mmCIF file of N, CA and C in Angstrom:
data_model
loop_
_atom_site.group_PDB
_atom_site.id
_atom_site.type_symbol
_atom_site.label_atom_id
_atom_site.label_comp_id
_atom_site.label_asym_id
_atom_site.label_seq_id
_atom_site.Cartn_x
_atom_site.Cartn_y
_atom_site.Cartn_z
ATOM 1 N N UNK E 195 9.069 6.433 33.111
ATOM 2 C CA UNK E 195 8.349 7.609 32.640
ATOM 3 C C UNK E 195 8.892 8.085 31.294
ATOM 4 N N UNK E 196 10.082 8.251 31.289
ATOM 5 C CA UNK E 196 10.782 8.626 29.798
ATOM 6 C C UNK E 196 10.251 7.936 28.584
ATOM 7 N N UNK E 197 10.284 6.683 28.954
ATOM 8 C CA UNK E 197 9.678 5.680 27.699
ATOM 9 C C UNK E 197 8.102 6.070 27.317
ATOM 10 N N UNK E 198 7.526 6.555 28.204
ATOM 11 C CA UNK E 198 5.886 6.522 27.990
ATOM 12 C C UNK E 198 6.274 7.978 27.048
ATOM 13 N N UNK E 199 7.177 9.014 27.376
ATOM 14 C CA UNK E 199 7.235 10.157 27.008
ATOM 15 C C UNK E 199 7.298 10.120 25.353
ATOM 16 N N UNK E 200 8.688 9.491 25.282
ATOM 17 C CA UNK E 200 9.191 9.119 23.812
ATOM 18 C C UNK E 200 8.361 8.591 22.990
ATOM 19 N N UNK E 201 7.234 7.714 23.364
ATOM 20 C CA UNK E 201 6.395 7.103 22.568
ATOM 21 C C UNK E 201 4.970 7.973 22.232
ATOM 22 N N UNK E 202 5.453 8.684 23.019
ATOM 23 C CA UNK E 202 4.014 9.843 22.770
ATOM 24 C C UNK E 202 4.454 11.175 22.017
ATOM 25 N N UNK E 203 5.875 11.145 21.854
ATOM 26 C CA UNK E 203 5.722 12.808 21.287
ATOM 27 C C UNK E 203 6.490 12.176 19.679
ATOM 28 N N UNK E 204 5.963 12.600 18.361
ATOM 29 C CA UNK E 204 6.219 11.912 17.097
ATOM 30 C C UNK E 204 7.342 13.078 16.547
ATOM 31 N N UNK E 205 8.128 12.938 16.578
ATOM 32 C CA UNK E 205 9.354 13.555 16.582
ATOM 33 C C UNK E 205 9.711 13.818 14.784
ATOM 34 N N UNK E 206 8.681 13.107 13.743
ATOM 35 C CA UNK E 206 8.757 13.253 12.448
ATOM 36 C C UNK E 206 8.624 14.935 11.843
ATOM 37 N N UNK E 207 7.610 15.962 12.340
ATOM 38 C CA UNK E 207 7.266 17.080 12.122
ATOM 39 C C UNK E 207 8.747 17.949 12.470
ATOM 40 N N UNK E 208 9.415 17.408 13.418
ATOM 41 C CA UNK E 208 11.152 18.072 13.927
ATOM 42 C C UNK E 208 11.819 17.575 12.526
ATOM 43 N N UNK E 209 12.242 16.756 12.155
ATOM 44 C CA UNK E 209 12.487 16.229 11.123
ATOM 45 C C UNK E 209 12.644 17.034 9.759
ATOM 46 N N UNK E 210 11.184 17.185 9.917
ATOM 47 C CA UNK E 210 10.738 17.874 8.071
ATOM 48 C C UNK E 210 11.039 19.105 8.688
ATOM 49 N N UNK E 211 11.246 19.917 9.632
ATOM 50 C CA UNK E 211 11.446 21.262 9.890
ATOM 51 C C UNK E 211 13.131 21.002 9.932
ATOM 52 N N UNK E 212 13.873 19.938 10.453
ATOM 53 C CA UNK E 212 15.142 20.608 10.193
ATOM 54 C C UNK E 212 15.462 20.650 8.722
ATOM 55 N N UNK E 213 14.780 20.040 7.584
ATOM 56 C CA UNK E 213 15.059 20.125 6.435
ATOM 57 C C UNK E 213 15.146 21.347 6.149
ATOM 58 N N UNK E 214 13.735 22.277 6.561
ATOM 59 C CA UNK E 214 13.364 23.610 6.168
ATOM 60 C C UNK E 214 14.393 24.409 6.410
ATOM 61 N N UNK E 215 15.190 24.291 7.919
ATOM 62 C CA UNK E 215 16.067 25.203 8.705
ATOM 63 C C UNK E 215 17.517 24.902 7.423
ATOM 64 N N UNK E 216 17.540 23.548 7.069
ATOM 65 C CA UNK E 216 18.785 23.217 5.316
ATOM 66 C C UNK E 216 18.572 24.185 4.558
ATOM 67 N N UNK E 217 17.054 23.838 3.897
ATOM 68 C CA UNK E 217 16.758 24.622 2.793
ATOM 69 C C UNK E 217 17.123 26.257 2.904
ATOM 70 N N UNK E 218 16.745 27.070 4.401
ATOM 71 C CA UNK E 218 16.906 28.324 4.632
ATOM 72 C C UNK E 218 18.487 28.689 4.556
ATOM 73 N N UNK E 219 19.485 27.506 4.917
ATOM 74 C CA UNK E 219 20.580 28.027 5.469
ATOM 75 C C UNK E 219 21.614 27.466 4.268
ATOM 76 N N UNK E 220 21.286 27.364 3.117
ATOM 77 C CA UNK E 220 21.081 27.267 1.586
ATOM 78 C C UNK E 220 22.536 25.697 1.627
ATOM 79 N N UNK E 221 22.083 24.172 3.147
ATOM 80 C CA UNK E 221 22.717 23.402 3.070
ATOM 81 C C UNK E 221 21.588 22.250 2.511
ATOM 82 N N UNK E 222 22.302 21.112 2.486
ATOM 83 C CA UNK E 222 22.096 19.738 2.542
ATOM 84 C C UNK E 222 20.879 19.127 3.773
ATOM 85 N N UNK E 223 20.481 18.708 3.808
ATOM 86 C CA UNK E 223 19.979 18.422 5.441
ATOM 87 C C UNK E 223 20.635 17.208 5.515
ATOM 88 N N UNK E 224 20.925 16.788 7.079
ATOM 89 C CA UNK E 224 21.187 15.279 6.997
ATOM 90 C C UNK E 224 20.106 14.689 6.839
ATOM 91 N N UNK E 225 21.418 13.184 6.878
ATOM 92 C CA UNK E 225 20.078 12.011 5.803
ATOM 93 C C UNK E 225 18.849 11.807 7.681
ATOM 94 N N UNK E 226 17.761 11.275 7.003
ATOM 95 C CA UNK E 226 16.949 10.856 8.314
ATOM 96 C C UNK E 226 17.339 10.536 9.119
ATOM 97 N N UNK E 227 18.409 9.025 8.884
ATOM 98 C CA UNK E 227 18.926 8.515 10.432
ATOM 99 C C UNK E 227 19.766 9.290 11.225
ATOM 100 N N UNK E 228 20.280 10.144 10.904
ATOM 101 C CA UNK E 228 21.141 11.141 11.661
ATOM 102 C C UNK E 228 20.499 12.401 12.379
ATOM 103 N N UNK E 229 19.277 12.763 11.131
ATOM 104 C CA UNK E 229 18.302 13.760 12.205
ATOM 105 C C UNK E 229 17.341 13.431 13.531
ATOM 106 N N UNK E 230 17.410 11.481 13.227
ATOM 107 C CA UNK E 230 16.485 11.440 14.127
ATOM 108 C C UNK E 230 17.306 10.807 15.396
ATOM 109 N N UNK E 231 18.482 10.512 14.940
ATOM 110 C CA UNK E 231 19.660 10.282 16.030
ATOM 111 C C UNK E 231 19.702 11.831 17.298
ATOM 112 N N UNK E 232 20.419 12.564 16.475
ATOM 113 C CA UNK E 232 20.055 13.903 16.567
ATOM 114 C C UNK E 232 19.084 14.025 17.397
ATOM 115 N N UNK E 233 18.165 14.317 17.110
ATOM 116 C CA UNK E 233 16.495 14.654 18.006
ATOM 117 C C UNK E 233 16.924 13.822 19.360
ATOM 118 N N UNK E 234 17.350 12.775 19.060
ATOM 119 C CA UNK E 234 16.828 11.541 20.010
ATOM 120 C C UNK E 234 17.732 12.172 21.237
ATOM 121 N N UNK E 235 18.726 12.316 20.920
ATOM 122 C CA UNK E 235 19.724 12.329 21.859
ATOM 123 C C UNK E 235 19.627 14.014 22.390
ATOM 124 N N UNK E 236 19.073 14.848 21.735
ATOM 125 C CA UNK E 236 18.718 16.065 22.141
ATOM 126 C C UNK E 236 17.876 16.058 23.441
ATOM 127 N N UNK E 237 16.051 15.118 23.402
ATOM 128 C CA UNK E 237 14.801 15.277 23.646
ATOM 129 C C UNK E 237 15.422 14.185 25.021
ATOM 130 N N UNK E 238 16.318 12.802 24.602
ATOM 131 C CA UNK E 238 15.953 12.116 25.471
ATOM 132 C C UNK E 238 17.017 11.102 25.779
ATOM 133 N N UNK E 239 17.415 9.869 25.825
ATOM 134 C CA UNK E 239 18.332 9.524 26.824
ATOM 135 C C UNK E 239 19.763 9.186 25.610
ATOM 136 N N UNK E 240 19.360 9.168 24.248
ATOM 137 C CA UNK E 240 20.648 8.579 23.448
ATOM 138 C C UNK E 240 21.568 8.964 23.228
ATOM 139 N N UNK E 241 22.874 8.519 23.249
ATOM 140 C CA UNK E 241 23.953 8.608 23.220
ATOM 141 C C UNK E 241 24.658 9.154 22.008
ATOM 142 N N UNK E 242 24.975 9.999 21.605
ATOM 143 C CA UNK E 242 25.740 10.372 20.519
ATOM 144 C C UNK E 242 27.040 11.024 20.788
ATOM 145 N N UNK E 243 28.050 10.105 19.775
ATOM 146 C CA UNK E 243 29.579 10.644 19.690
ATOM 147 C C UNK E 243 30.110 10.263 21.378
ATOM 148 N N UNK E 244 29.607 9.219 22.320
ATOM 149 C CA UNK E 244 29.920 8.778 23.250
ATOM 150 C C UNK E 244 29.085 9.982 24.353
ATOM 151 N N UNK E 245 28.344 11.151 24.052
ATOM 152 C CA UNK E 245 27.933 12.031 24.719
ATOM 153 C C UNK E 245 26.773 11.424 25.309
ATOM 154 N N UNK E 246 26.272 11.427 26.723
ATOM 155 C CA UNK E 246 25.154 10.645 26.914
ATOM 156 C C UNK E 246 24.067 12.075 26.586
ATOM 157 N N UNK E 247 22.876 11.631 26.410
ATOM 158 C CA UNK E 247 21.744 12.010 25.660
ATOM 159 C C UNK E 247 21.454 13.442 26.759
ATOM 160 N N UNK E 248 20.881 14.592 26.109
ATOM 161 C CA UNK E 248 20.552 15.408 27.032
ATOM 162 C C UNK E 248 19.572 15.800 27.935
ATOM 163 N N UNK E 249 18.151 14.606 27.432
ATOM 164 C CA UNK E 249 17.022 14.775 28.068
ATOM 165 C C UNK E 249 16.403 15.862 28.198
ATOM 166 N N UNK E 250 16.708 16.880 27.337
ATOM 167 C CA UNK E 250 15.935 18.106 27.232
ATOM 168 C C UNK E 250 14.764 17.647 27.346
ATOM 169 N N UNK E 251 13.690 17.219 26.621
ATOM 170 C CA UNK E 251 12.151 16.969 26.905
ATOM 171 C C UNK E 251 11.878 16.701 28.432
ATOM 172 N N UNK E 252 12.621 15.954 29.258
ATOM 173 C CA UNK E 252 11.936 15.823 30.449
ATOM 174 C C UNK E 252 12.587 17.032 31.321
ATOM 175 N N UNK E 253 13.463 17.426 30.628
ATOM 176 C CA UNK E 253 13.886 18.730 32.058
ATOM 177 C C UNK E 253 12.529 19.783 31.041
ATOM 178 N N UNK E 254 12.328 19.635 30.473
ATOM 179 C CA UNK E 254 10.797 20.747 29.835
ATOM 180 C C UNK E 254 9.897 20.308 31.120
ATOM 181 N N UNK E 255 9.297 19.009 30.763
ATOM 182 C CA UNK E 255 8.298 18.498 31.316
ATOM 183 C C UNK E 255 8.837 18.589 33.054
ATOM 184 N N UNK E 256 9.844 18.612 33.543
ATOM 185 C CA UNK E 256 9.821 19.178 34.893
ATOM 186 C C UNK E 256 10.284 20.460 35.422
ATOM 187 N N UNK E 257 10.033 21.046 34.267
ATOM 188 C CA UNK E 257 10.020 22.253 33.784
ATOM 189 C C UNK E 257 11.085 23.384 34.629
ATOM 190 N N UNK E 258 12.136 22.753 34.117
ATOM 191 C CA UNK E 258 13.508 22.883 34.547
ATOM 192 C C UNK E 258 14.400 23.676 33.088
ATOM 193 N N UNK E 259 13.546 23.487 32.418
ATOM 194 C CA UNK E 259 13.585 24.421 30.764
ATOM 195 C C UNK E 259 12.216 24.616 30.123
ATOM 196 N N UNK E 260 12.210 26.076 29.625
ATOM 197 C CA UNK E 260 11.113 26.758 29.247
ATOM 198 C C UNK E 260 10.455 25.887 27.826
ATOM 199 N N UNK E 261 9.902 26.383 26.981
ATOM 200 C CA UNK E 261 9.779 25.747 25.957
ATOM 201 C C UNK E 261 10.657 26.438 24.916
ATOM 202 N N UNK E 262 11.103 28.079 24.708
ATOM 203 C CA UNK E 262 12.357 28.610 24.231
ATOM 204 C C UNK E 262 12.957 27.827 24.385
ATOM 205 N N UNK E 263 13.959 27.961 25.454
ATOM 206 C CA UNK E 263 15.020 27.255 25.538
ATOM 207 C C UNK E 263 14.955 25.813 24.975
ATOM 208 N N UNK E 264 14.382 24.845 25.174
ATOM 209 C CA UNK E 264 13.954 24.032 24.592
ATOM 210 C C UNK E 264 14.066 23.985 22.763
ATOM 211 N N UNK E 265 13.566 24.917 22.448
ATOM 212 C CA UNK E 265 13.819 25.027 21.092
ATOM 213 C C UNK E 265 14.856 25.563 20.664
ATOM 214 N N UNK E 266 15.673 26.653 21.281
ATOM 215 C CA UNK E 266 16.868 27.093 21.133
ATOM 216 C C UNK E 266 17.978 26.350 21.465
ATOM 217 N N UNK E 267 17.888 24.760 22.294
ATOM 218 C CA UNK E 267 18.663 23.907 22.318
ATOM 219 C C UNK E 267 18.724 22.968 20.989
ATOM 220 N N UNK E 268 17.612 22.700 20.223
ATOM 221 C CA UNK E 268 17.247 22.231 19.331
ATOM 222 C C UNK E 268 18.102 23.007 17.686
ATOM 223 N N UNK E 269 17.228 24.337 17.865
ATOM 224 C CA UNK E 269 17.695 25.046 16.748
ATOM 225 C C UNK E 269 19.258 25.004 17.086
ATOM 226 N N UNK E 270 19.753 25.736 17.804
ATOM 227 C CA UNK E 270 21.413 25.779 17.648
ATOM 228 C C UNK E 270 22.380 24.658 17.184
ATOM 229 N N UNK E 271 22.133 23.321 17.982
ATOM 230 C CA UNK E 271 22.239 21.885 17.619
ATOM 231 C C UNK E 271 22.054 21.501 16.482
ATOM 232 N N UNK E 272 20.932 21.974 15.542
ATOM 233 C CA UNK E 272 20.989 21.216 14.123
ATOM 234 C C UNK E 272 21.445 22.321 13.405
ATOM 235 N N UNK E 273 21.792 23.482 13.852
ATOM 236 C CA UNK E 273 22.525 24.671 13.100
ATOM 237 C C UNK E 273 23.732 24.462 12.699
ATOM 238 N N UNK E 274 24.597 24.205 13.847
ATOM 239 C CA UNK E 274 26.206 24.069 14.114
ATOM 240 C C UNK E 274 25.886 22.379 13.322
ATOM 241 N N UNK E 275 25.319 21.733 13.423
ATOM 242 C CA UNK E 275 25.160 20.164 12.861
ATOM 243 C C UNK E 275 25.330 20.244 11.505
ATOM 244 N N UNK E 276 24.592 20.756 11.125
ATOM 245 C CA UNK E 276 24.388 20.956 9.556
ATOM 246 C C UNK E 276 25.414 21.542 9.158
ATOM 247 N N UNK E 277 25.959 22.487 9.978
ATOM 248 C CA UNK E 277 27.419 23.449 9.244
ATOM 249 C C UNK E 277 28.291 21.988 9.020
ATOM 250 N N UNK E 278 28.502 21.396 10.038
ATOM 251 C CA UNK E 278 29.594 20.514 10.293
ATOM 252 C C UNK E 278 29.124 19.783 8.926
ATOM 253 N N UNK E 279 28.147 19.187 9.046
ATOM 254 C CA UNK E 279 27.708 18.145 7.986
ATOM 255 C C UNK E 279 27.820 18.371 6.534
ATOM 256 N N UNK E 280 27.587 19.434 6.105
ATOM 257 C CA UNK E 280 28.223 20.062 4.772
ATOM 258 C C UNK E 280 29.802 20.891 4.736
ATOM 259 N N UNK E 281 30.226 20.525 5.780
ATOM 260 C CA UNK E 281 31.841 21.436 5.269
ATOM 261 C C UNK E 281 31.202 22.642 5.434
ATOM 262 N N UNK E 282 30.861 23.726 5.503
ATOM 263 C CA UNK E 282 30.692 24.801 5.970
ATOM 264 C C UNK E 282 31.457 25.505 6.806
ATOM 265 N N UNK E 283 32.591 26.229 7.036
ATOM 266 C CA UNK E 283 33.123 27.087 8.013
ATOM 267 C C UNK E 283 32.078 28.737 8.504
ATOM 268 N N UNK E 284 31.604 29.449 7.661
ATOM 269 C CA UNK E 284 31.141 30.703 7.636
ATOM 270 C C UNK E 284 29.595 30.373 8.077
ATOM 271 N N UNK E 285 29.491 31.112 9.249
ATOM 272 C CA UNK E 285 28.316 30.824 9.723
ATOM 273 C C UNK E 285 26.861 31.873 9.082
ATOM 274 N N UNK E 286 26.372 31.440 8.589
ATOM 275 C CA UNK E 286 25.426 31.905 7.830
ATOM 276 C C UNK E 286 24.703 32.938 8.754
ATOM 277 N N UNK E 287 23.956 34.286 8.171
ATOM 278 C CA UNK E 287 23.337 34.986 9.526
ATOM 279 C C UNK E 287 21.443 35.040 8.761
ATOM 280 N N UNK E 288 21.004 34.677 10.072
ATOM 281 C CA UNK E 288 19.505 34.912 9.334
ATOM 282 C C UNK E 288 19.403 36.329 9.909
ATOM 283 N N UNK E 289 18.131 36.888 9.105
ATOM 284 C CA UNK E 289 17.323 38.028 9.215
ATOM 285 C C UNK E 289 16.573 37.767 10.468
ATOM 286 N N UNK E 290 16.016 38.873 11.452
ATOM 287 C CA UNK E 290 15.183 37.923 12.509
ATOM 288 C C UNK E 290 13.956 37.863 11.941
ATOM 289 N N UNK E 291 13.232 38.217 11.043
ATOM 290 C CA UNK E 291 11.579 37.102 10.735
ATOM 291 C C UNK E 291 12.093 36.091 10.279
ATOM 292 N N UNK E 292 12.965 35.710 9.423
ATOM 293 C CA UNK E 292 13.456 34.184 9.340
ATOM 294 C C UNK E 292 13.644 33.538 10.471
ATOM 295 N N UNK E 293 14.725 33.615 11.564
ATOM 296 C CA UNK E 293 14.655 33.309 12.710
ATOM 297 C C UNK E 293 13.606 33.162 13.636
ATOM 298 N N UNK E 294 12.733 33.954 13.321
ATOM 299 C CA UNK E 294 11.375 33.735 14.170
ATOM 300 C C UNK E 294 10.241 32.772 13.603
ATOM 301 N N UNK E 295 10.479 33.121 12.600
ATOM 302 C CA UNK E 295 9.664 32.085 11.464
ATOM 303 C C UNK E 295 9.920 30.874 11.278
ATOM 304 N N UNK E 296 11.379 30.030 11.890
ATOM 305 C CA UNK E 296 11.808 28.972 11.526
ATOM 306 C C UNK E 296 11.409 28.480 13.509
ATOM 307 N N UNK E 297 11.756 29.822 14.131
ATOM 308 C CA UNK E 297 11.658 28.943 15.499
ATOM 309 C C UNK E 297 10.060 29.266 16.091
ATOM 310 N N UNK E 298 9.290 29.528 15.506
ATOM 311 C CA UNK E 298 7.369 29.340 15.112
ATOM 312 C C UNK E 298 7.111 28.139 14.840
ATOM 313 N N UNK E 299 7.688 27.463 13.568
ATOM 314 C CA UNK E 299 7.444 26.096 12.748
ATOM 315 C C UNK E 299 7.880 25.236 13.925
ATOM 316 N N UNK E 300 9.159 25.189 14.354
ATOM 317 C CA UNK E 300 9.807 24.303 15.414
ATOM 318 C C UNK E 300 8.853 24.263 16.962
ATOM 319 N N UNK E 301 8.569 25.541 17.259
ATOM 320 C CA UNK E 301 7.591 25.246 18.577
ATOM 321 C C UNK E 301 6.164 24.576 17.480
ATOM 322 N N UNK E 302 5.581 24.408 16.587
ATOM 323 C CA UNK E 302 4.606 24.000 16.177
ATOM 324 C C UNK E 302 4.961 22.362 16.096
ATOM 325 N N UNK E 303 6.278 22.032 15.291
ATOM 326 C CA UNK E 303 6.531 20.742 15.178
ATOM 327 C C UNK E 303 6.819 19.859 16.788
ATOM 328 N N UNK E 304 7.284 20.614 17.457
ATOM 329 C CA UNK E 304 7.544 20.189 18.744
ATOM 330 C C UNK E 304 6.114 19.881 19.804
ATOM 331 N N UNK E 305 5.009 21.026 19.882
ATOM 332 C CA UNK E 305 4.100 21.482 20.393
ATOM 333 C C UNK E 305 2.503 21.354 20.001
ATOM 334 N N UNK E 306 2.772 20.753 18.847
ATOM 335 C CA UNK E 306 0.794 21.312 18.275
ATOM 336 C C UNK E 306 0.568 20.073 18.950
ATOM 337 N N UNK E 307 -0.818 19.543 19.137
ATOM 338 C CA UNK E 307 -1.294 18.287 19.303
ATOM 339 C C UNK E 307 -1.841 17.854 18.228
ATOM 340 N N UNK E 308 -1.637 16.251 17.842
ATOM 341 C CA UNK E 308 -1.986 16.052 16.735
ATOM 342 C C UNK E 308 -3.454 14.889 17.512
ATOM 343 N N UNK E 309 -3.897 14.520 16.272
ATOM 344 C CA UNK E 309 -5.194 13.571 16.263
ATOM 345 C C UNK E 309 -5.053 12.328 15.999
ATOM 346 N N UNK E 310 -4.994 11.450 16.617
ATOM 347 C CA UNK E 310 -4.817 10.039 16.088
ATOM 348 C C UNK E 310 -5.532 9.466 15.830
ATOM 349 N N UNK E 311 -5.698 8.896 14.894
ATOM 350 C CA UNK E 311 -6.945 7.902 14.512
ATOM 351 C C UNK E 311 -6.891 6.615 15.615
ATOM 352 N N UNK E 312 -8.286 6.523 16.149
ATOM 353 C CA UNK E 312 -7.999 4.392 16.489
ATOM 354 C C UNK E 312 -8.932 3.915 15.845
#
């Protein structure tokens, strides 16, 4: 079931939004392969830093986590990520319409349905 999952949800729109969450939090973003490492191991079974993967997406889908939480596992993760990833000690504070505004885009990148061509 996981595999049918992973291949259906396009995890690129998470991506270009953690850039945005860089751009806001005035860092670097990581390079792609690390955001989508990242994602992977967030949403679903991969392994990072020897940590096995957290499968957030299917505890969503057995709805064992809300879709918040879900995104607030996400946002915090590439928050503290990105600090690490640029040398950063001082944790930056958003305003809350920024905060709401960045975790809007993220339930959209996570959530909209898109159209596929066949």
């Amino acid at each position: 079931m996981i595999g049918k999952i992973e291949s259906a949800l396009d995890i690129t729109p998470v991506i270009a939004w953690h850039i945005e969450l860089a751009e806001v939090m005035g860092v670097e973003p990581l390079p792609d392969g690390q955001a989508r490492r990242l994602i992977m191991h967030l949403l679903f079974e991969e392994t990072c830093a020897e940590v096995a993967g957290k499968e957030g997406w299917a505890c969503y889908v057995e709805q064992l986590l809300t879709a918040s939480e879900l995104k607030l596992l996400l946002f915090f993760h590439f928050y503290t990520r990105l600090l690490a990833h640029n040398g950063v000690r001082q944790y930056p504070v958003f305003q809350q319409d920024v905060e709401s505004d960045l975790l809007d885009k993220l339930d959209q990148a996570l959530f909209s349905k898109r159209i596929t061509a066949h």
